[in-house]
PDB file of C-alpha atoms in Angstrom:
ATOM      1  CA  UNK A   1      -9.972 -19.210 -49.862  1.00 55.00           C
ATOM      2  CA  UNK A   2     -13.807 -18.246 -50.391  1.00 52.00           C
ATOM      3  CA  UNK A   3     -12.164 -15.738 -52.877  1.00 55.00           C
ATOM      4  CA  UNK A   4     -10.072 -17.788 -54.784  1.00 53.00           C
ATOM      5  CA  UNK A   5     -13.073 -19.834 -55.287  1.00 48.00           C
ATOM      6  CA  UNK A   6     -15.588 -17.254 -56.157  1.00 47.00           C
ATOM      7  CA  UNK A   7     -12.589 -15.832 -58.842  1.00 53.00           C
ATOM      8  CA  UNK A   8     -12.074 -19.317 -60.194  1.00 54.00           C
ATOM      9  CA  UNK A   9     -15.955 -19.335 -60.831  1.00 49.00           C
ATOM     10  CA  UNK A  10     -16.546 -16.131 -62.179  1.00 49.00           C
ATOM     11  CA  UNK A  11     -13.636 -16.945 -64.626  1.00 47.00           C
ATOM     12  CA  UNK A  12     -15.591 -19.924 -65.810  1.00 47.00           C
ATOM     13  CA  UNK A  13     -18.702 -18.202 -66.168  1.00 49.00           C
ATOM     14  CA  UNK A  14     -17.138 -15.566 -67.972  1.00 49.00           C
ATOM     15  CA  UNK A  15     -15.342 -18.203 -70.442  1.00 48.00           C
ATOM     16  CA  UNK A  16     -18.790 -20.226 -70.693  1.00 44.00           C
ATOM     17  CA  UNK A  17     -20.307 -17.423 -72.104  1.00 44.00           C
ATOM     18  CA  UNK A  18     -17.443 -16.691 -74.515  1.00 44.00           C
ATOM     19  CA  UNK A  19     -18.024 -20.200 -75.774  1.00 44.00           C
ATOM     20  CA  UNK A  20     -21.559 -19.751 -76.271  1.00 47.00           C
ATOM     21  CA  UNK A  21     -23.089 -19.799 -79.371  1.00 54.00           C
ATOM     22  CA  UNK A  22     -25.765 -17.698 -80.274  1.00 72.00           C
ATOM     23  CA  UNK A  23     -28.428 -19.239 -81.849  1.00 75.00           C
ATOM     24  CA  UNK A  24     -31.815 -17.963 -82.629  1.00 89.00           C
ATOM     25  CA  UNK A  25     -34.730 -18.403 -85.298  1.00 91.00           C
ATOM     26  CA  UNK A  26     -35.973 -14.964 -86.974  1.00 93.00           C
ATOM     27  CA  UNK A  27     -39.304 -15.005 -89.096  1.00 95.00           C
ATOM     28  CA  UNK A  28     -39.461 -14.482 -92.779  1.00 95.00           C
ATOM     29  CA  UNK A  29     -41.179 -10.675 -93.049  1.00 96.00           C
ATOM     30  CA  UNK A  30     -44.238 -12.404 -95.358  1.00 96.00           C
ATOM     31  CA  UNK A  31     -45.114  -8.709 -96.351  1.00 94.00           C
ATOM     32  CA  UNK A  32     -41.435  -7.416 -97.655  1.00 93.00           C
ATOM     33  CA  UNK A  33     -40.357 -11.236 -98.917  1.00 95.00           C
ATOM     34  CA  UNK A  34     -41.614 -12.410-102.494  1.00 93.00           C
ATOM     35  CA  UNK A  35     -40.414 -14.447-105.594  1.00 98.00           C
ATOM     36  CA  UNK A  36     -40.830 -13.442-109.136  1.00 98.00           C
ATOM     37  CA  UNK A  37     -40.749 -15.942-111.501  1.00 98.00           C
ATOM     38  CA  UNK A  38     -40.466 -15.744-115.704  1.00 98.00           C
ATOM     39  CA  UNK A  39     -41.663 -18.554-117.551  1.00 98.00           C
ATOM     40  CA  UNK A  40     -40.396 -18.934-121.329  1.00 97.00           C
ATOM     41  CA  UNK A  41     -41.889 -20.194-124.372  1.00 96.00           C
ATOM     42  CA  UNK A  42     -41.109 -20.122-128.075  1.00 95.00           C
ATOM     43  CA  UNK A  43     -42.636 -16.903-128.957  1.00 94.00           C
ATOM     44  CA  UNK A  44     -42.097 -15.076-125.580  1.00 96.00           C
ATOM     45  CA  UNK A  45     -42.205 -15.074-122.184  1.00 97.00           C
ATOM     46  CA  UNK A  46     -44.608 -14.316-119.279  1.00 98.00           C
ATOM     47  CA  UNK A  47     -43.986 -13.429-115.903  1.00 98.00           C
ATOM     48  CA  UNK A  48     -44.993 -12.324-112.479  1.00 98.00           C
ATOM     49  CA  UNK A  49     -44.468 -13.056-108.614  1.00 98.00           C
ATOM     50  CA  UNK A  50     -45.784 -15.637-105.726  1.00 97.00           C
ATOM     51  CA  UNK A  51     -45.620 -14.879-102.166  1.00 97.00           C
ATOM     52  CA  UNK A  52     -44.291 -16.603 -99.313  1.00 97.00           C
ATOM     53  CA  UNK A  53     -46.552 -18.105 -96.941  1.00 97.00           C
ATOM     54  CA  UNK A  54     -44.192 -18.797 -93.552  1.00 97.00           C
ATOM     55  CA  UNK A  55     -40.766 -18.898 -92.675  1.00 96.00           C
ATOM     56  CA  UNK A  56     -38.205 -18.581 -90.930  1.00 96.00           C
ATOM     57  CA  UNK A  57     -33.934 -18.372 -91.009  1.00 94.00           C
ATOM     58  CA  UNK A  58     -31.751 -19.928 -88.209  1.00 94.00           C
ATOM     59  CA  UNK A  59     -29.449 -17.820 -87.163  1.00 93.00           C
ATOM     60  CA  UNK A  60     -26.303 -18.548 -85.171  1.00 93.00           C
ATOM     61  CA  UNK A  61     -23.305 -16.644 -83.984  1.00 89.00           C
ATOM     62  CA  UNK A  62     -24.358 -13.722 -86.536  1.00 89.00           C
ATOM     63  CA  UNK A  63     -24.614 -15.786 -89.707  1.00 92.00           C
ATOM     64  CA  UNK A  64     -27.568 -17.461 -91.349  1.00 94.00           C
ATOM     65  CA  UNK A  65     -27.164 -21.469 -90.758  1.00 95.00           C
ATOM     66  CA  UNK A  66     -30.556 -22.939 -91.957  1.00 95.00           C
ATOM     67  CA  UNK A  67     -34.082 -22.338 -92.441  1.00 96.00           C
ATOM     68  CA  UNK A  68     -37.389 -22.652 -94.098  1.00 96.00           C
ATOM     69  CA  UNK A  69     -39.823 -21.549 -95.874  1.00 96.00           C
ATOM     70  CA  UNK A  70     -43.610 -22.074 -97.413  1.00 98.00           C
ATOM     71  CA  UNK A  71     -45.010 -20.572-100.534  1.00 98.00           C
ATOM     72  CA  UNK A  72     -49.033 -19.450-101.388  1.00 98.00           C
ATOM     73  CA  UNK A  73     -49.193 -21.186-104.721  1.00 98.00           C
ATOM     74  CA  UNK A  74     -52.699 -19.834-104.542  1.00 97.00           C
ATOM     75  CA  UNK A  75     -51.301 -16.652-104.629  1.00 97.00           C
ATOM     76  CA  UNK A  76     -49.757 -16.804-108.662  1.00 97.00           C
ATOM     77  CA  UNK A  77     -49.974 -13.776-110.484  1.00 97.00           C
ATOM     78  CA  UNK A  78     -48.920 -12.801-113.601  1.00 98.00           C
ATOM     79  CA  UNK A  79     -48.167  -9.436-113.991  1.00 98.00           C
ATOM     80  CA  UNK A  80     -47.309  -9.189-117.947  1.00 98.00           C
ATOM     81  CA  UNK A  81     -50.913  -9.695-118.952  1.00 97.00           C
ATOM     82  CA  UNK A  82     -54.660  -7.834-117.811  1.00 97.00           C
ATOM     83  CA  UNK A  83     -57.808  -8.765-117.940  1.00 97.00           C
ATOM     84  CA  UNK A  84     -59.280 -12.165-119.315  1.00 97.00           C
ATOM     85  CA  UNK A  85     -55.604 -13.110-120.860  1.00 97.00           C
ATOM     86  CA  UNK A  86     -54.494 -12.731-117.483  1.00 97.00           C
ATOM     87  CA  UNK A  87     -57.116 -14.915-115.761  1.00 97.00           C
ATOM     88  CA  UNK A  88     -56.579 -17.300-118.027  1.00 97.00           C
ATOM     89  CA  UNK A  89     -53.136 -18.130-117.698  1.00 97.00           C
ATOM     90  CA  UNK A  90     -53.471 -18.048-113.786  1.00 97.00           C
ATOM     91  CA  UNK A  91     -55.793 -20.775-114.079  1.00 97.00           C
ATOM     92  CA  UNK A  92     -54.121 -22.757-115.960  1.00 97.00           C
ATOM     93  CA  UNK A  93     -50.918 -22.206-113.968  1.00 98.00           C
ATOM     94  CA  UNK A  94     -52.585 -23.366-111.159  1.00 98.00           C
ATOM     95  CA  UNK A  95     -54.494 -26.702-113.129  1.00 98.00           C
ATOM     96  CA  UNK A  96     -53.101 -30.077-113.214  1.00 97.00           C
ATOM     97  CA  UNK A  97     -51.244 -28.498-116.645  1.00 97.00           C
ATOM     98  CA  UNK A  98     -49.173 -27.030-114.049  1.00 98.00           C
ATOM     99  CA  UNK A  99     -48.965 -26.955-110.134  1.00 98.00           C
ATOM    100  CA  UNK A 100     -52.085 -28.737-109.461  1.00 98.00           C
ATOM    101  CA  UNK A 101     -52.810 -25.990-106.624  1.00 98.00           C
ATOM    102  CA  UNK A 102     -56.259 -27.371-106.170  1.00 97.00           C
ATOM    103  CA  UNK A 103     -54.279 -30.649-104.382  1.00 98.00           C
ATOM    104  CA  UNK A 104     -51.505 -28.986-103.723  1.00 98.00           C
ATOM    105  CA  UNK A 105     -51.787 -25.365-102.116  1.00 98.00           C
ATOM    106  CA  UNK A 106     -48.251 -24.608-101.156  1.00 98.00           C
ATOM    107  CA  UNK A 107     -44.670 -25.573-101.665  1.00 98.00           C
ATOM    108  CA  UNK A 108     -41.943 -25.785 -99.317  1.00 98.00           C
ATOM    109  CA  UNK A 109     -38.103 -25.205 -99.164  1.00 98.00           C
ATOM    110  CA  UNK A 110     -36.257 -26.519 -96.423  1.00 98.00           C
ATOM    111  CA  UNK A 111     -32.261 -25.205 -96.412  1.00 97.00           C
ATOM    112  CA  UNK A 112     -29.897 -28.149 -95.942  1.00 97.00           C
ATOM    113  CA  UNK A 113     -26.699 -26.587 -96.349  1.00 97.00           C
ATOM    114  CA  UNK A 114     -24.935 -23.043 -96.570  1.00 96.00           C
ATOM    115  CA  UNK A 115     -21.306 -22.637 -97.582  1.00 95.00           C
ATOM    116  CA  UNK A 116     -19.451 -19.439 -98.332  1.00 92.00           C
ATOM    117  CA  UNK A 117     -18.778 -18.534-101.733  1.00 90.00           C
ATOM    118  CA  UNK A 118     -15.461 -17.120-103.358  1.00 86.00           C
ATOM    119  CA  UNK A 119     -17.659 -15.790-106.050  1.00 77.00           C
ATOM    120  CA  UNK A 120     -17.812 -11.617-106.497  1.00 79.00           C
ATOM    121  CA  UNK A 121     -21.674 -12.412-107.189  1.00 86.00           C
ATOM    122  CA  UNK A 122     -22.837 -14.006-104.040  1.00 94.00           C
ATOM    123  CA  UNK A 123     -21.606 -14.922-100.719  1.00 95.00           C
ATOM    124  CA  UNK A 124     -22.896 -18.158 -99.957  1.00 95.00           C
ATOM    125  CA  UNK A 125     -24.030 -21.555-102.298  1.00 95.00           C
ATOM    126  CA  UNK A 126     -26.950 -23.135-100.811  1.00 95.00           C
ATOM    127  CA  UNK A 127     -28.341 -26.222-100.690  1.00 97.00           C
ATOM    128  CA  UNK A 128     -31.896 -27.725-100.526  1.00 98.00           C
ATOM    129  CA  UNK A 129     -34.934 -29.375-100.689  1.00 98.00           C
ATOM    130  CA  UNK A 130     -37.446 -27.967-102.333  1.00 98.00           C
ATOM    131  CA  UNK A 131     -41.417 -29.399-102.838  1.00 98.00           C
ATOM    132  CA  UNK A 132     -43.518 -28.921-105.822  1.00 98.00           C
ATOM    133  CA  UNK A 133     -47.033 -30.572-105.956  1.00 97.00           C
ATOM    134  CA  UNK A 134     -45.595 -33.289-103.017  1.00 97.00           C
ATOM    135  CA  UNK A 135     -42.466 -33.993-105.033  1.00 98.00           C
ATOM    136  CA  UNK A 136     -39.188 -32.971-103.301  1.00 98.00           C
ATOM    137  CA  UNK A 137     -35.798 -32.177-105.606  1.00 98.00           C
ATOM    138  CA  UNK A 138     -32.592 -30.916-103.945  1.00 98.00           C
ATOM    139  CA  UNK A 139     -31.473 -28.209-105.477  1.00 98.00           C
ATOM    140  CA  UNK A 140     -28.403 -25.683-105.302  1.00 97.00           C
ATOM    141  CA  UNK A 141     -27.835 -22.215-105.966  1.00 96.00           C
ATOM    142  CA  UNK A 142     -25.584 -18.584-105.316  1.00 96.00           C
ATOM    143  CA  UNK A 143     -27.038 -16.680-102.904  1.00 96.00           C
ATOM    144  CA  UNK A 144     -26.276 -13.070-101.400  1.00 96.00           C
ATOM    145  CA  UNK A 145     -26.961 -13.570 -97.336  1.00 95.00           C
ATOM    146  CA  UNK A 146     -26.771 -10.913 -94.585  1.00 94.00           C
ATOM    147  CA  UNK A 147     -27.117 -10.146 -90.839  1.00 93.00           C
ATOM    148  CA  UNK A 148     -27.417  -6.911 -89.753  1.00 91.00           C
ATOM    149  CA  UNK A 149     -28.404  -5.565 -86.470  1.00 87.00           C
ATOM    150  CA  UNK A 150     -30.189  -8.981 -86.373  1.00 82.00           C
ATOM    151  CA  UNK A 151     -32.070  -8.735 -89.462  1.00 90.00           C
ATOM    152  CA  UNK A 152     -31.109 -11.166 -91.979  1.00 93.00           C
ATOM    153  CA  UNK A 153     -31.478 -11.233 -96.026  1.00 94.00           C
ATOM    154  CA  UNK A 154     -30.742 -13.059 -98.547  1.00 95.00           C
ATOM    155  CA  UNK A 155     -31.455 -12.892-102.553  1.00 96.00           C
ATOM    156  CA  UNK A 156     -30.786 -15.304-104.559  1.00 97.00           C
ATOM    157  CA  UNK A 157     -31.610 -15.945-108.671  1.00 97.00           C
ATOM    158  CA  UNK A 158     -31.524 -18.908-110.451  1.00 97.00           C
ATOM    159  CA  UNK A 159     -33.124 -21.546-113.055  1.00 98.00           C
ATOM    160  CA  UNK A 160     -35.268 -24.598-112.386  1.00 97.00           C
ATOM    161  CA  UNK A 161     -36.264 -27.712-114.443  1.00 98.00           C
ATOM    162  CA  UNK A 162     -39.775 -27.955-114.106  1.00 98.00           C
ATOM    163  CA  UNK A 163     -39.805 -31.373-115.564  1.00 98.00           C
ATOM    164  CA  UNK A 164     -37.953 -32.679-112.451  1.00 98.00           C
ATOM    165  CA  UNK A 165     -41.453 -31.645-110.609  1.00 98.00           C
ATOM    166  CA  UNK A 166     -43.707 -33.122-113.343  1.00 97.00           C
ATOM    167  CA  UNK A 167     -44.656 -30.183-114.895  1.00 98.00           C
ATOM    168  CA  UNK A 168     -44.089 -31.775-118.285  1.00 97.00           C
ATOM    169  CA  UNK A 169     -47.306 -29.617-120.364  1.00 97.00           C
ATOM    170  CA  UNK A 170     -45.901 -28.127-123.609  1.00 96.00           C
ATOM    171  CA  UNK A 171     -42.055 -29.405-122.811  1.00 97.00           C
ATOM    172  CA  UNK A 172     -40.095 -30.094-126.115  1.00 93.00           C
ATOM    173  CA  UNK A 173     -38.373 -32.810-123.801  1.00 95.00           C
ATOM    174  CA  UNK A 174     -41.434 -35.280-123.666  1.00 94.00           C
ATOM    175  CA  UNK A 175     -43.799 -34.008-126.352  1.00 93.00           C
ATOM    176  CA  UNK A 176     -42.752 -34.151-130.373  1.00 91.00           C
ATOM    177  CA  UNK A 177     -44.349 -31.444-132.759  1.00 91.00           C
ATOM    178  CA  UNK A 178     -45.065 -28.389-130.924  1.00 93.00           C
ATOM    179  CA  UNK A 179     -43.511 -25.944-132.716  1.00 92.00           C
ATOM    180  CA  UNK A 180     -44.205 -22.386-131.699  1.00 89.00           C
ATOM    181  CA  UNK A 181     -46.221 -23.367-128.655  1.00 91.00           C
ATOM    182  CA  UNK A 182     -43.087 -25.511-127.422  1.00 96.00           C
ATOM    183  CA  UNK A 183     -42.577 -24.072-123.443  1.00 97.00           C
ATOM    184  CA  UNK A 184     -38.937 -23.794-121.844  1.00 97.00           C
ATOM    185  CA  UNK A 185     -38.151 -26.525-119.410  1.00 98.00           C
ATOM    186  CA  UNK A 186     -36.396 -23.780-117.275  1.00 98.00           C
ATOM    187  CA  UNK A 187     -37.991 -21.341-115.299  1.00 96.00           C
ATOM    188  CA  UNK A 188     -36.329 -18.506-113.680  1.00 98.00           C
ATOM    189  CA  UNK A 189     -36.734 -16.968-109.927  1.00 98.00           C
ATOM    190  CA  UNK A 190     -35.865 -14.262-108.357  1.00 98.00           C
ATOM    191  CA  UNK A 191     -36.109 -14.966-104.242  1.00 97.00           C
ATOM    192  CA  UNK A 192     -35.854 -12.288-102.281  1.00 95.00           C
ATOM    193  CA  UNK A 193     -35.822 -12.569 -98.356  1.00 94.00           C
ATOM    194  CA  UNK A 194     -36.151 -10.202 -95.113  1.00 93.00           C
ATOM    195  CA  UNK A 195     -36.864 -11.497 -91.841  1.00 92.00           C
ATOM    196  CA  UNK A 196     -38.704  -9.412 -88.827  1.00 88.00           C
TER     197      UNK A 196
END
């Protein structure tokens, strides 16, 4: 009888653990992890990168299920451009022009929702919030995710309206006359992701 019992239990364990999911959190590698962003006007383009500040990726049964991250906007550089040029348009990126960094030191993007793509470009859409100078958008976009040996990635390109933000300085949408110094609502990022 006692082993009947003790076979009935370790059959239960063993199915328990079976059933089990996995979940875990893995850090955002802040050293390997970075966006680069490109900006476009009229008469060109600028661009350059802006790390990430925290973060981290949930992580269940082997496949990225949430996560979030922070970004340094203090940390905006522009890598098209040296010397007093350069300094120059990293201030004003981070004035009240732009990101208002001064008030506003860091944005955040909280995942809300991953779903598998069909697409030959990327494996999974995801959905979010993301927080520019205390204004939160949901946005969506492709992404390229994976977990190997329990290190996740993901990349992940895509356009934003910087209007939705605020970020309305030289925007053909709300200002008439600019001409050549008219600036693209869109901006473009290029996210790229490793955790620990």
């Amino acid at each position: 009888m006692k082993t009947k019992v003790l076979s009935i239990g370790l059959v239960a364990i063993i199915m328990a653990a079976a059933f089990t999911i996995l979940r875990k959190e893995v850090k955002v590698d802040t050293n390997s992890s970075q966006i680069a962003w490109v900006g476009e006007k009229v008469t060109g383009q600028h661009n350059g990168t802006v790390n990430i500040k925290e973060g981290a990726l949930e992580v269940e049964n082997g496949q990225v299920t949430g996560g979030s991250f922070v970004i340094d906007m203090n940390s905006i550089d522009v890598l098209d451009l040296e010397g007093e040029y350069k300094d120059k348009l990293m201030g004003h990126l981070r004035s009240d022009d732009f990101f208002s960094v001064e008030s506003h030191p860091t944005a955040k993007f909280v995942i809300t929702s991953i779903e598998k793509s069909e697409a030959t470009d990327a494996t999974h859409f995801l959905a979010g919030d993301l927080t520019i100078k205390g204004i939160t958008n949901k946005i969506t976009f492709p992404a390229n995710i994976t977990v190997e040996d329990g290190k996740a990635t993901a990349k992940a390109s895509f356009a934003l309206d910087r209007t939705k933000w605020e970020i309305r300085y030289g925007s053909g949408s709300f200002f008439d006359g600019l001409g050549d110094k008219m600036i693209y609502d869109d901006f473009k990022l290029s996210v790229n992701l490793s955790s620990l």
